[in-house]
Amino acid sequence: MTKHIFITGGVVSSLGKGLTTASIGLLLESRGLRVRIQKLDPYLNVDPGTMNPFQHGEVYVLDDGTETDLDLGHYERFTNAPMSRASNITSGRIYSEVIRKERAGEYLGETVQVIPHITDAIKQGIHALAGPDVDVVLTEIGGTVGDIESLPFVEAIRQFRLDVGPENVLYIHMTLLPYLRANGEMKTKPTQQSVGKLREIGIQPDILICRCEQPITDDLKKKISLFCNVETKAVIEEKDVDFSIYEVPLVLRDQGLDKLIAQRLHLAPKDCPIPDWERVVETLKHPTTEIEIAVVGKYIELQDSYKSIYESIAHAGIANHARVKIRRVNAEKVEKLGPETTLAGVHGILVPGGFGARGVEGKINASQWAREQRIPYFGICYGMQMAVIDVARHVAGLADADTTENNERTPHPVICLLDSQQKVVDKGGTMRLGAQPCRVLGGHARAAYGQSVVSERHRHRYEFNPAYREILAKAGLVVTGVHDGHDLAEIVEIPDHPWFVAVQYHPEFKSKPTKAHPLFAGFIRAALAHAREATTTAAAR
Ligand code: GLN
């Protein structure tokens, strides 16, 4: 029988529930348990694919092409649990499915209601992850308990325990203990009230995980335990970490959270250390050197918009024993103030994915600057397309070369929709999404991967126009990776440059703290070499 753990949140949003869920997944896996993880999101969008990154952070993409919430990125980085469309369910998807069934007459004349029809559909979505080869399903409920939106989900998980038996279900509730500086006190009332809200619906949490700035004293734990009806040892502290989010699993383990979960769910787990993870944290705490990388993007002000990019850079730093500072550069600023002002002194430049015209000229300038100053450049998706435009305009002499995404009438559509796609677009079909095989032909990419066929995830519409492949090769930009099957350009490089690699896919969705993505690792290694060279040149002067 698969066990179920539900993780809810209270008091405020952005408590780091996704990270905590991922950490629990890691701890359970390290004890030999087979884990599955999912997130239930209360918003009405059917998936987050259409949501503005300013509101919702990055859109994360799975192997099967599902566009999901960025918390699934945490799940994949922390655990080996397989992810699919079943791993992220929104209210929008539940409702549209129920309404579709109603229209098809599948409810046989019944009145269709939130309870039981919506809650049944939610429960089905939870059951879908269970199975004979799964020990524990972790289900994170997005939003905050008490929101109107999340009510059907909270109701569904209450019913779930009744359906499968109390010994198979565990409720973990995450809250915040605010610290009032003026009186030097941590306050428990918001936690009490949030637990009260859950109990009103009929859920008594088994474990409380409390975010806080200061350690929770024993007295405070006793108080929380008394008012929230939770054992003292089940009041877990999740104090703000000093160095990195990767400390969270260790902090939870040190308080025996995984043991407690196993006990409560009558699981017999092995006792397994997590040396890889400890090494990650050690390396983060004691880097041997420091470099700075510029990330040039449109949504740069918001940390979450390029979440997986920043994480992957950190992983590559760990792999190279370096602390990597990130300079977040607004592409429009590069356009206005010039690369000399905005990019001077960085040891590597990364242009991530993007859509639309705003800021593109700045991204093209960034590519040109990196190319001419021989600074390592890593272009990802839109960042690859910008590099192609840069070389077309500034080396191959193709004036006004562009992507047809921004200029349909460009004389040189170096990035465009291919003929085969045009038909699909007319029918409303759009993106190339999800994992596809890439044949790595040579260059830095081949050296980094160390293998000839790799699988990488995509999320884009436009492609490198094959009609320009030869002209651009003559200008020094060569294709070093192609789609294995169709001859689409997936990787381009400038051989006559220390490290200029740009890819049409999204390698940032496949990097882990314990195993940095080879291209990110290669990019940071090149940036370190560039930094050493810069110091030697400066010293020689
Ligand atoms: N806008 C570009 C395209 O659709 C790139 C997309 C991306 O960077 N994810 O092809």
Coordinates of C-alpha atoms and ligand atoms in Angstrom, one line a residue:
M1 CA 0.0 0.0 0.0
T2 CA 1.4 3.4 -1.0
K3 CA 1.6 5.9 1.8
H4 CA 0.6 9.6 1.2
I5 CA 2.1 12.7 2.7
F6 CA 0.3 16.0 2.1
I7 CA 2.1 19.3 2.6
T8 CA 0.0 22.4 3.1
G9 CA 1.1 25.9 4.0
G10 CA -0.3 28.7 6.2
V11 CA 0.2 32.3 7.4
V12 CA 2.0 33.6 4.3
S13 CA 2.8 32.4 0.8
S14 CA 6.4 31.8 -0.5
L15 CA 7.3 29.8 2.6
G16 CA 9.5 27.5 0.6
K17 CA 7.0 24.7 0.6
G18 CA 8.3 23.4 -2.7
L19 CA 11.8 23.3 -1.4
T20 CA 10.7 21.6 1.8
T21 CA 8.7 19.0 -0.1
A22 CA 11.7 18.3 -2.3
S23 CA 13.9 18.0 0.8
I24 CA 11.6 15.4 2.3
G25 CA 11.6 13.5 -0.9
L26 CA 15.4 13.5 -0.9
L27 CA 15.5 12.3 2.8
L28 CA 13.0 9.5 2.1
E29 CA 14.8 8.4 -1.0
S30 CA 18.1 8.3 0.8
R31 CA 16.4 5.8 3.2
G32 CA 15.7 3.5 0.3
L33 CA 12.1 4.5 -0.2
R34 CA 10.6 4.9 -3.7
V35 CA 9.0 8.3 -3.9
R36 CA 6.7 10.2 -6.2
I37 CA 6.0 13.9 -5.9
Q38 CA 3.3 16.2 -7.2
K39 CA 2.0 19.7 -6.9
L40 CA -1.6 20.7 -6.9
D41 CA -2.0 24.3 -7.9
P42 CA -5.3 26.1 -7.1
Y43 CA -5.2 28.7 -9.9
L44 CA -7.6 28.4 -12.9
N45 CA -5.0 28.4 -15.7
V46 CA -5.0 24.9 -17.2
D47 CA -1.2 25.0 -17.1
P48 CA 1.3 27.7 -16.3
G49 CA 2.6 27.8 -19.9
T50 CA 0.7 31.0 -20.6
M51 CA 1.5 32.8 -17.4
N52 CA 3.7 35.9 -17.2
P53 CA 7.1 35.1 -15.6
F54 CA 6.7 38.3 -13.6
Q55 CA 3.7 36.8 -11.8
H56 CA 4.6 33.2 -11.6
G57 CA 8.4 32.8 -12.1
E58 CA 9.8 30.5 -14.8
V59 CA 7.8 27.9 -16.6
Y60 CA 9.5 24.6 -15.9
V61 CA 9.4 21.9 -18.6
L62 CA 9.4 18.1 -18.1
D63 CA 10.7 15.4 -20.4
D64 CA 7.1 14.7 -21.7
G65 CA 6.7 18.4 -22.6
T66 CA 4.4 19.3 -19.8
E67 CA 4.8 23.0 -18.8
T68 CA 4.7 23.2 -15.1
D69 CA 5.2 25.2 -11.9
L70 CA 8.8 25.9 -11.0
D71 CA 8.5 23.8 -7.8
L72 CA 8.8 20.8 -10.0
G73 CA 12.3 22.0 -10.7
H74 CA 13.1 21.6 -7.0
Y75 CA 11.6 18.1 -7.0
E76 CA 13.8 17.1 -10.0
R77 CA 16.9 18.6 -8.6
F78 CA 16.6 17.0 -5.2
T79 CA 15.2 13.6 -6.1
N80 CA 15.1 10.9 -8.7
A81 CA 11.3 10.7 -8.7
P82 CA 10.0 10.5 -12.3
M83 CA 7.9 13.5 -13.3
S84 CA 5.1 13.7 -15.9
R85 CA 1.9 15.4 -16.6
A86 CA 0.5 13.7 -13.5
S87 CA 3.0 15.6 -11.3
N88 CA 1.3 19.1 -11.7
I89 CA -2.4 19.5 -11.6
T90 CA -4.2 22.8 -11.6
S91 CA -7.8 23.7 -10.7
G92 CA -8.1 24.8 -14.3
R93 CA -7.3 21.3 -15.5
I94 CA -9.6 19.6 -12.9
Y95 CA -12.5 21.9 -13.8
S96 CA -12.1 21.7 -17.5
E97 CA -12.1 17.9 -17.3
V98 CA -15.2 17.8 -15.1
I99 CA -17.0 20.2 -17.4
R100 CA -15.9 18.2 -20.5
K101 CA -17.4 15.1 -18.8
E102 CA -20.6 16.9 -17.9
R103 CA -21.0 18.1 -21.6
A104 CA -20.4 14.5 -22.8
G105 CA -23.2 13.3 -20.6
E106 CA -20.9 11.1 -18.5
Y107 CA -22.6 12.1 -15.2
L108 CA -25.9 10.6 -16.3
G109 CA -28.0 13.6 -15.3
E110 CA -26.5 14.1 -11.9
T111 CA -26.1 17.6 -10.5
V112 CA -22.4 18.3 -10.9
Q113 CA -20.9 19.9 -7.8
V114 CA -17.6 20.8 -6.1
I115 CA -18.2 18.0 -3.6
P116 CA -18.1 15.2 -4.8
H117 CA -17.2 15.8 -8.5
I118 CA -14.4 18.2 -8.2
T119 CA -13.0 16.6 -5.1
D120 CA -13.2 13.1 -6.7
A121 CA -11.3 14.4 -9.7
I122 CA -8.6 15.8 -7.4
K123 CA -8.4 12.5 -5.5
Q124 CA -8.1 10.6 -8.8
G125 CA -5.2 12.8 -9.6
I126 CA -3.5 11.9 -6.3
H127 CA -4.2 8.1 -6.7
A128 CA -2.7 8.3 -10.2
L129 CA 0.8 8.5 -8.7
A130 CA 0.4 5.6 -6.3
G131 CA 1.2 2.0 -7.3
P132 CA 2.9 -1.3 -6.3
D133 CA 6.3 0.2 -7.0
V134 CA 5.8 3.4 -5.0
D135 CA 6.3 3.6 -1.2
V136 CA 5.4 7.2 -0.7
V137 CA 3.6 9.9 -2.7
L138 CA 4.3 13.5 -1.6
T139 CA 1.6 15.9 -2.6
E140 CA 2.2 19.6 -2.1
I141 CA -0.9 21.9 -2.1
G142 CA -0.1 25.2 -3.6
G143 CA -1.4 28.4 -2.1
T144 CA -2.2 29.1 1.6
V145 CA -4.7 27.4 3.8
G146 CA -7.7 29.7 4.2
D147 CA -7.7 30.9 0.6
I148 CA -11.0 30.4 -1.2
E149 CA -9.2 28.9 -4.1
S150 CA -7.5 26.1 -2.3
L151 CA -10.6 24.9 -0.4
P152 CA -11.5 22.0 -2.8
F153 CA -8.0 20.7 -2.6
V154 CA -7.9 20.8 1.2
E155 CA -11.3 19.2 1.3
A156 CA -10.1 16.5 -1.1
I157 CA -7.1 15.6 1.0
R158 CA -9.3 15.4 4.2
Q159 CA -11.5 12.9 2.4
F160 CA -8.5 11.0 1.2
R161 CA -7.5 9.9 4.7
L162 CA -11.0 8.6 5.3
D163 CA -10.8 6.7 2.0
V164 CA -7.4 5.0 2.5
G165 CA -7.1 4.8 6.3
P166 CA -5.4 7.0 8.8
E167 CA -2.3 4.8 9.0
N168 CA -1.5 5.6 5.3
V169 CA -1.8 9.3 5.4
L170 CA 0.3 12.1 7.0
Y171 CA -0.4 15.8 7.0
I172 CA 2.5 18.2 7.2
H173 CA 1.7 21.9 7.7
M174 CA 4.2 24.6 7.1
T175 CA 3.9 28.0 8.8
L176 CA 5.8 31.1 9.7
L177 CA 6.9 32.2 13.2
P178 CA 7.4 35.9 12.7
Y179 CA 10.1 37.5 14.8
L180 CA 9.2 40.9 16.3
R181 CA 12.5 42.7 16.6
A182 CA 11.2 45.5 18.9
N183 CA 10.3 43.0 21.7
G184 CA 12.8 40.4 20.6
E185 CA 10.1 37.7 20.5
M186 CA 8.9 35.0 18.1
K187 CA 5.2 34.9 17.7
T188 CA 3.1 31.7 17.5
K189 CA -0.4 33.2 17.1
P190 CA -0.4 33.2 13.2
T191 CA 0.6 29.5 13.4
Q192 CA -2.1 28.7 15.9
Q193 CA -4.7 30.4 13.7
S194 CA -3.5 28.7 10.5
V195 CA -3.7 25.3 12.2
G196 CA -7.2 26.3 13.5
K197 CA -8.2 27.0 9.9
L198 CA -7.1 23.5 8.9
R199 CA -8.9 21.9 11.9
E200 CA -12.1 23.7 10.9
I201 CA -12.0 21.8 7.7
G202 CA -11.3 18.6 9.6
I203 CA -7.6 18.2 9.2
Q204 CA -5.3 17.8 12.3
P205 CA -1.8 18.2 11.1
D206 CA 0.6 15.5 12.3
I207 CA 3.8 17.5 11.8
L208 CA 4.4 21.3 11.8
I209 CA 7.4 22.7 10.0
C210 CA 8.0 26.3 11.2
R211 CA 9.9 28.8 9.1
C212 CA 11.7 31.2 11.4
E213 CA 14.7 33.6 11.7
Q214 CA 15.7 32.5 15.2
P215 CA 16.0 29.0 16.8
I216 CA 12.8 27.9 18.4
T217 CA 13.3 27.4 22.2
D218 CA 11.9 24.3 24.0
D219 CA 9.4 26.5 25.7
L220 CA 8.1 27.8 22.5
K221 CA 7.9 24.3 21.0
K222 CA 5.8 23.2 24.0
K223 CA 3.5 26.2 23.5
I224 CA 3.0 25.4 19.8
S225 CA 2.5 21.8 20.7
L226 CA -0.2 22.6 23.2
F227 CA -2.1 25.1 21.1
C228 CA -1.9 23.2 17.9
N229 CA -2.4 19.7 19.3
V230 CA 0.9 18.4 17.8
E231 CA 3.6 16.5 19.8
T232 CA 6.6 18.6 20.7
K233 CA 8.9 16.4 18.7
A234 CA 6.7 17.0 15.7
V235 CA 7.3 20.7 15.8
I236 CA 10.2 21.1 13.4
E237 CA 12.3 24.2 13.0
E238 CA 13.2 25.4 9.5
K239 CA 15.4 28.4 10.3
D240 CA 16.7 30.6 7.5
V241 CA 19.8 28.9 6.1
D242 CA 23.1 30.8 6.0
F243 CA 24.7 29.7 2.7
S244 CA 22.3 27.9 0.4
I245 CA 18.9 26.3 0.1
Y246 CA 20.8 23.0 -0.3
E247 CA 21.3 23.0 3.5
V248 CA 17.5 22.5 4.1
P249 CA 17.5 18.7 3.8
L250 CA 20.4 18.5 6.3
V251 CA 18.6 20.8 8.7
L252 CA 15.5 18.7 8.6
R253 CA 17.4 15.4 8.9
D254 CA 19.3 16.7 11.9
Q255 CA 16.0 17.1 13.7
G256 CA 14.9 13.5 12.8
L257 CA 12.1 14.5 10.4
D258 CA 12.6 11.5 8.2
K259 CA 12.7 9.1 11.1
L260 CA 9.5 10.7 12.5
I261 CA 7.7 10.4 9.1
A262 CA 8.8 6.7 8.8
Q263 CA 7.6 6.0 12.3
R264 CA 4.2 7.6 11.8
L265 CA 3.6 5.9 8.5
H266 CA 4.9 2.5 9.8
L267 CA 7.6 2.4 7.2
A268 CA 10.8 0.4 7.8
P269 CA 13.4 2.5 6.2
K270 CA 17.1 1.8 5.8
D271 CA 19.5 4.2 7.5
C272 CA 21.3 5.8 4.6
P273 CA 23.7 8.8 4.9
I274 CA 23.7 11.4 2.1
P275 CA 27.4 12.0 1.5
D276 CA 26.9 13.6 -1.9
W277 CA 24.6 16.1 -0.4
E278 CA 26.9 16.9 2.4
R279 CA 29.7 17.4 -0.1
V280 CA 27.6 19.9 -2.0
V281 CA 27.0 22.0 1.2
E282 CA 30.7 21.7 2.2
T283 CA 31.8 22.9 -1.2
L284 CA 29.4 25.8 -1.0
K285 CA 30.7 26.8 2.3
H286 CA 34.4 26.6 1.3
P287 CA 34.9 27.7 -2.3
T288 CA 38.4 28.0 -3.5
T289 CA 37.8 31.0 -5.8
E290 CA 35.1 33.4 -6.9
I291 CA 34.0 34.6 -10.3
E292 CA 31.2 36.7 -11.7
I293 CA 28.8 35.7 -14.4
A294 CA 26.3 38.1 -16.1
V295 CA 22.9 36.9 -16.9
V296 CA 21.3 39.2 -19.5
G297 CA 17.5 38.9 -19.6
K298 CA 14.2 40.7 -19.6
Y299 CA 12.7 39.6 -16.3
I300 CA 15.9 40.0 -14.4
E301 CA 14.4 41.8 -11.4
L302 CA 12.6 38.7 -10.3
Q303 CA 14.7 36.0 -8.8
D304 CA 12.2 33.3 -9.8
S305 CA 12.0 34.1 -13.5
Y306 CA 15.3 32.4 -14.3
K307 CA 15.3 30.0 -11.3
S308 CA 16.7 26.9 -13.1
I309 CA 19.4 29.0 -14.8
Y310 CA 20.7 30.4 -11.5
E311 CA 20.5 27.0 -9.9
S312 CA 22.4 25.4 -12.7
I313 CA 25.1 28.1 -12.5
A314 CA 25.4 27.3 -8.8
H315 CA 25.7 23.6 -9.5
A316 CA 28.5 24.3 -12.0
G317 CA 30.2 26.4 -9.4
I318 CA 30.1 23.5 -7.0
A319 CA 31.5 21.2 -9.7
N320 CA 34.4 23.6 -10.1
H321 CA 34.8 24.5 -6.4
A322 CA 34.1 28.1 -7.1
R323 CA 31.6 30.6 -5.7
V324 CA 29.8 32.2 -8.7
K325 CA 28.4 35.6 -8.2
I326 CA 25.6 36.5 -10.6
R327 CA 25.2 39.9 -12.1
R328 CA 21.6 40.2 -13.2
V329 CA 21.7 42.6 -16.1
N330 CA 18.5 44.0 -17.7
A331 CA 18.8 43.5 -21.5
E332 CA 17.3 46.9 -22.1
K333 CA 20.0 48.5 -20.0
V334 CA 22.7 46.9 -22.2
E335 CA 20.9 48.4 -25.2
K336 CA 20.8 51.9 -23.7
L337 CA 24.0 52.1 -21.8
G338 CA 26.2 49.8 -23.9
P339 CA 27.9 46.5 -22.9
E340 CA 31.1 48.4 -21.7
T341 CA 29.1 49.9 -18.8
T342 CA 26.9 47.0 -18.0
L343 CA 29.1 44.0 -18.6
A344 CA 32.6 45.1 -17.9
G345 CA 34.5 42.9 -15.5
V346 CA 32.4 39.8 -15.8
H347 CA 34.0 36.4 -16.5
G348 CA 31.2 34.9 -18.5
I349 CA 28.0 36.0 -20.1
L350 CA 24.8 34.0 -20.3
V351 CA 21.7 34.9 -22.3
P352 CA 18.8 32.8 -21.3
G353 CA 15.5 32.0 -23.0
G354 CA 12.9 34.6 -23.9
F355 CA 10.1 35.8 -26.1
G356 CA 9.3 39.0 -28.0
A357 CA 11.1 42.1 -29.0
R358 CA 11.7 44.0 -25.8
G359 CA 15.4 43.9 -24.9
V360 CA 16.5 41.8 -27.9
E361 CA 19.0 44.4 -29.2
G362 CA 20.7 44.3 -25.7
K363 CA 20.9 40.6 -25.9
I364 CA 22.5 40.8 -29.4
N365 CA 24.9 43.4 -28.1
A366 CA 25.8 41.0 -25.2
S367 CA 26.6 38.2 -27.7
Q368 CA 28.7 40.6 -29.8
W369 CA 30.6 41.9 -26.8
A370 CA 31.3 38.4 -25.5
R371 CA 32.4 37.3 -29.0
E372 CA 34.7 40.3 -29.6
Q373 CA 36.2 40.5 -26.1
R374 CA 36.7 36.7 -26.1
I375 CA 34.6 36.3 -22.9
P376 CA 32.9 32.9 -22.5
Y377 CA 29.4 33.0 -23.8
F378 CA 26.5 30.6 -23.1
G379 CA 23.4 31.2 -25.2
I380 CA 20.2 29.3 -24.2
C381 CA 17.2 29.1 -26.5
Y382 CA 16.5 32.8 -27.3
G383 CA 20.2 33.3 -26.3
M384 CA 21.2 31.0 -29.0
Q385 CA 19.0 32.7 -31.6
M386 CA 20.5 36.1 -30.5
A387 CA 24.0 34.8 -31.1
V388 CA 23.0 33.6 -34.6
I389 CA 21.6 37.1 -35.3
D390 CA 24.8 38.7 -34.0
V391 CA 27.1 36.7 -36.2
A392 CA 24.8 37.2 -39.2
R393 CA 24.7 40.9 -38.8
H394 CA 28.2 41.7 -37.6
V395 CA 30.4 39.1 -39.2
A396 CA 28.6 37.7 -42.2
G397 CA 27.5 41.2 -43.2
L398 CA 23.8 40.3 -43.5
A399 CA 22.3 43.7 -42.6
D400 CA 19.1 43.6 -40.6
A401 CA 19.3 39.8 -40.2
D402 CA 16.7 38.9 -37.6
T403 CA 14.2 36.4 -36.2
T404 CA 10.8 36.5 -37.9
E405 CA 9.4 36.4 -34.4
N406 CA 10.2 40.1 -34.2
N407 CA 10.6 41.2 -37.8
E408 CA 8.5 39.3 -40.3
R409 CA 9.9 41.3 -43.2
T410 CA 13.6 40.9 -42.5
P411 CA 15.7 40.4 -45.6
H412 CA 17.6 37.7 -43.7
P413 CA 15.4 35.5 -41.6
V414 CA 18.2 33.6 -39.9
I415 CA 15.8 32.4 -37.3
C416 CA 12.3 31.6 -38.5
L417 CA 9.5 29.1 -38.6
L418 CA 10.3 26.2 -40.9
D419 CA 8.0 25.3 -43.7
S420 CA 6.9 22.1 -42.0
Q421 CA 5.9 24.1 -38.9
Q422 CA 4.0 26.7 -40.9
K423 CA 1.2 24.2 -41.4
V424 CA 1.0 23.3 -37.8
V425 CA 0.9 27.0 -36.8
D426 CA -2.0 27.6 -39.1
K427 CA -3.8 24.9 -37.2
G428 CA -3.0 26.5 -33.8
G429 CA -0.2 24.0 -32.9
T430 CA 2.8 25.8 -31.6
M431 CA 5.9 24.9 -29.6
R432 CA 8.5 22.3 -29.8
L433 CA 8.2 21.0 -26.3
G434 CA 9.9 18.4 -24.1
A435 CA 12.8 16.0 -24.4
Q436 CA 14.3 15.3 -27.9
P437 CA 17.5 13.5 -28.9
C438 CA 20.4 15.6 -30.0
R439 CA 23.4 14.3 -31.9
V440 CA 26.5 16.1 -30.6
L441 CA 29.0 16.4 -33.5
G442 CA 32.0 18.1 -32.0
G443 CA 33.4 21.2 -30.4
H444 CA 33.2 22.2 -26.7
A445 CA 29.8 20.6 -26.6
R446 CA 31.1 17.1 -27.5
A447 CA 34.0 17.5 -25.1
A448 CA 31.7 18.5 -22.3
Y449 CA 29.1 15.8 -22.8
G450 CA 31.6 13.1 -23.6
Q451 CA 29.0 11.3 -25.6
S452 CA 27.4 11.5 -29.1
V453 CA 23.7 11.4 -28.4
V454 CA 22.1 13.3 -25.6
S455 CA 18.5 14.1 -24.6
E456 CA 17.5 17.7 -23.9
R457 CA 14.3 19.6 -23.3
H458 CA 12.8 22.2 -25.6
R459 CA 10.3 25.0 -25.4
H460 CA 10.4 27.3 -28.4
R461 CA 8.7 27.9 -31.8
Y462 CA 11.4 29.3 -34.0
E463 CA 14.5 27.5 -35.5
F464 CA 17.9 28.3 -37.0
N465 CA 17.1 28.7 -40.7
P466 CA 19.1 25.9 -42.5
A467 CA 19.4 28.1 -45.6
Y468 CA 22.0 30.2 -43.6
R469 CA 24.0 27.3 -42.2
E470 CA 26.8 27.6 -44.7
I471 CA 27.1 31.4 -44.8
L472 CA 27.3 31.5 -41.0
A473 CA 29.8 28.6 -40.9
K474 CA 32.0 30.7 -43.2
A475 CA 31.6 33.6 -40.8
G476 CA 32.9 31.3 -38.0
L477 CA 29.7 30.0 -36.4
V478 CA 29.3 26.3 -36.9
V479 CA 26.7 23.8 -36.0
T480 CA 28.0 21.2 -33.5
G481 CA 24.8 19.5 -32.6
V482 CA 21.7 18.6 -34.6
H483 CA 18.3 17.0 -33.8
D484 CA 18.8 13.3 -34.2
G485 CA 16.4 12.6 -36.9
H486 CA 15.4 15.9 -38.4
D487 CA 18.4 18.1 -39.4
L488 CA 17.5 21.0 -37.0
A489 CA 20.5 22.9 -35.5
E490 CA 20.6 22.4 -31.8
I491 CA 24.0 23.6 -30.9
V492 CA 26.2 26.3 -32.5
E493 CA 29.7 27.3 -31.5
I494 CA 32.5 29.6 -32.6
P495 CA 35.6 27.4 -32.8
D496 CA 37.9 30.4 -32.9
H497 CA 36.8 31.6 -29.4
P498 CA 37.8 30.3 -26.0
W499 CA 34.2 29.2 -25.2
F500 CA 31.2 30.4 -27.2
V501 CA 28.5 27.8 -27.1
A502 CA 24.8 28.3 -27.8
V503 CA 22.0 25.8 -27.6
Q504 CA 18.4 25.7 -28.9
Y505 CA 17.2 23.6 -25.9
H506 CA 17.1 24.2 -22.2
P507 CA 20.0 22.4 -20.4
E508 CA 19.0 24.2 -17.1
F509 CA 16.2 21.7 -16.7
K510 CA 18.6 18.8 -16.3
S511 CA 21.2 20.0 -13.8
K512 CA 21.5 18.8 -10.3
P513 CA 23.5 20.1 -7.3
T514 CA 25.1 16.7 -7.1
K515 CA 25.6 16.5 -10.9
A516 CA 26.1 19.7 -12.7
H517 CA 25.0 19.8 -16.3
P518 CA 28.1 19.2 -18.5
L519 CA 27.6 22.4 -20.5
F520 CA 27.1 24.6 -17.4
A521 CA 30.2 22.9 -15.9
G522 CA 32.2 23.6 -19.1
F523 CA 31.0 27.2 -19.2
I524 CA 32.0 27.9 -15.6
R525 CA 35.4 26.2 -16.2
A526 CA 35.9 28.4 -19.2
A527 CA 34.9 31.5 -17.1
L528 CA 37.4 30.5 -14.4
A529 CA 40.2 30.2 -17.1
H530 CA 39.1 33.6 -18.4
A531 CA 39.3 35.1 -14.8
R532 CA 42.9 33.6 -14.3
E533 CA 44.0 35.1 -17.7
A534 CA 42.5 38.5 -16.8
T535 CA 44.5 38.5 -13.5
T536 CA 47.7 37.5 -15.2
T537 CA 47.3 40.2 -17.9
A538 CA 46.6 42.8 -15.3
A539 CA 49.7 41.7 -13.3
A540 CA 51.9 41.9 -16.4
R541 CA 50.8 45.4 -17.1
Ligands
GLN1 N1 11.1 33.0 -28.5 C1 12.0 32.0 -29.0 C2 11.2 30.9 -29.7 O1 10.0 30.8 -29.5 C3 12.8 31.3 -27.9 C4 12.0 30.7 -26.9 C5 12.8 30.4 -25.6 O2 13.8 31.0 -25.4 N2 12.3 29.6 -24.7 O3 11.7 30.2 -30.5

